[in-house]
Structure formats: C-alpha cells, structure tokens
C-alpha cells in the first residue's frame, strides 16, 4: 500500500517536472540553453573536421589548409616529413580549439548555478 502511494507521488512529481520543461519554465542547460546548444553544434562540426583531417593524414595524402592533395612520385622525403609535421600541428591546434570551446561551455554552465 505504502509503495503504491510513493509510486503515485513520484509519478506526479515527474509529471510536474515534465510540464515545466514543456512550458519552457525549466531548461536542460538553464537560461543560456540556446547559446550552449549552439556551442555544442560548433564543437560537433570541429570534431568532424578534425576526424576528416586525421583520416587524410593516415593515407598517402597531405592537408594544406582545408584542401587535401595526393602525393606524387616527385615528393621528397623531407617534404613529406615537413608536410606531416605541419598537418600534426594543425590537428593539435584544432584539438586545442575544441578543448577551449568545451571549457567555455563548462564555465557558462558553472556561472548560471
């Protein structure tokens, strides 16, 4: 009997919370929800771009900015190493940018508590 009352009370409270979400009174990420969701979307795009660059690095290609070119037989080993080093630097920079973006979201969420 008592467990039924508890289950009914819990269900009522969950329905109240659900109604607040539906009415916009309660948001998953607080008052800055739109900004945070936009930042998440930007991070997702950066992660996809980083992933594509990583795949290109693993193949016999080199990334120059946002362009990918195939190596030719005339590419020297020193050029190949230099290009791969530059690629690795670009990947590291991209990863750092993603990390900073995640840090900004964390800071935004901490300040609204």
Coordinates of C-alpha atoms in Angstrom, one line a residue:
X1 CA 0.0 0.0 0.0
X2 CA 2.7 2.5 1.1
X3 CA 4.8 1.7 -2.0
X4 CA 1.8 2.5 -4.3
X5 CA 1.4 5.9 -2.6
X6 CA 5.1 6.5 -3.1
X7 CA 5.0 5.5 -6.7
X8 CA 1.9 7.7 -7.3
X9 CA 3.7 10.7 -5.6
X10 CA 6.8 10.1 -7.7
X11 CA 4.8 9.9 -10.9
X12 CA 3.0 13.2 -10.0
X13 CA 6.3 15.0 -9.3
X14 CA 7.8 13.7 -12.6
X15 CA 4.7 14.9 -14.5
X16 CA 5.1 18.4 -12.9
X17 CA 8.8 18.5 -14.0
X18 CA 7.8 17.3 -17.5
X19 CA 5.1 20.0 -17.6
X20 CA 7.7 22.7 -16.6
X21 CA 10.0 21.5 -19.5
X22 CA 7.2 21.6 -22.0
X23 CA 6.1 25.1 -20.8
X24 CA 9.7 26.4 -21.0
X25 CA 9.8 27.1 -17.3
X26 CA 12.7 24.6 -16.9
X27 CA 15.5 24.1 -19.4
X28 CA 18.2 21.3 -19.5
X29 CA 21.0 23.8 -19.7
X30 CA 19.5 26.7 -17.8
X31 CA 19.0 30.2 -19.0
X32 CA 21.8 30.0 -21.5
X33 CA 20.5 26.9 -23.2
X34 CA 20.4 28.3 -26.8
X35 CA 24.0 29.6 -26.5
X36 CA 25.2 26.3 -25.1
X37 CA 23.4 24.2 -27.7
X38 CA 24.9 26.4 -30.4
X39 CA 28.4 25.9 -29.0
X40 CA 27.8 22.1 -28.8
X41 CA 26.9 22.2 -32.5
X42 CA 30.0 24.2 -33.3
X43 CA 32.1 21.7 -31.4
X44 CA 30.5 18.8 -33.3
X45 CA 31.4 20.4 -36.6
X46 CA 35.0 21.0 -35.4
X47 CA 35.2 17.3 -34.3
X48 CA 34.0 16.1 -37.7
X49 CA 36.6 18.3 -39.5
X50 CA 39.3 17.1 -37.2
X51 CA 38.3 13.5 -37.8
X52 CA 38.5 14.0 -41.6
X53 CA 41.9 15.6 -41.3
X54 CA 43.1 12.6 -39.2
X55 CA 41.9 10.1 -41.8
X56 CA 43.6 12.1 -44.6
X57 CA 46.9 12.2 -42.6
X58 CA 46.8 8.4 -42.3
X59 CA 46.5 8.0 -46.0
X60 CA 49.0 9.0 -48.7
X61 CA 47.7 12.5 -48.8
X62 CA 48.6 15.8 -47.2
X63 CA 46.3 18.5 -45.9
X64 CA 47.1 22.1 -46.9
X65 CA 44.6 24.3 -45.0
X66 CA 41.2 22.8 -45.8
X67 CA 42.4 21.3 -49.1
X68 CA 43.7 17.7 -49.5
X69 CA 46.1 16.8 -52.2
X70 CA 47.7 13.5 -53.2
X71 CA 51.4 12.9 -53.0
X72 CA 53.2 12.5 -56.3
X73 CA 56.3 10.5 -57.0
X74 CA 58.3 13.7 -57.1
X75 CA 57.5 14.4 -53.4
X76 CA 60.8 14.1 -51.5
X77 CA 61.0 12.5 -48.1
X78 CA 61.9 15.8 -46.5
X79 CA 58.8 17.5 -48.0
X80 CA 56.7 14.6 -46.8
X81 CA 58.0 14.9 -43.3
X82 CA 57.6 18.7 -43.3
X83 CA 54.1 18.4 -44.6
X84 CA 53.2 15.7 -42.0
X85 CA 54.7 17.9 -39.2
X86 CA 52.5 20.8 -40.4
X87 CA 49.5 18.5 -40.5
X88 CA 50.1 17.4 -37.0
X89 CA 50.5 21.0 -35.8
X90 CA 47.1 21.8 -37.5
X91 CA 45.5 18.8 -35.8
X92 CA 46.9 19.8 -32.4
X93 CA 45.6 23.4 -32.9
X94 CA 42.2 22.1 -33.8
X95 CA 42.1 19.8 -30.8
X96 CA 43.2 22.7 -28.5
X97 CA 40.3 24.8 -30.0
X98 CA 37.8 22.1 -29.3
X99 CA 39.1 21.8 -25.7
X100 CA 38.8 25.6 -25.2
X101 CA 35.3 25.5 -26.5
X102 CA 34.3 22.7 -24.1
X103 CA 35.9 24.7 -21.3
X104 CA 33.9 27.8 -22.2
X105 CA 30.7 25.7 -22.1
X106 CA 31.7 24.4 -18.7
X107 CA 32.3 27.9 -17.4
X108 CA 29.0 29.1 -18.8
X109 CA 27.2 26.3 -17.0
X110 CA 29.0 26.9 -13.7
X111 CA 28.2 30.6 -13.7
X112 CA 24.4 30.0 -14.0
X113 CA 24.1 27.8 -10.9

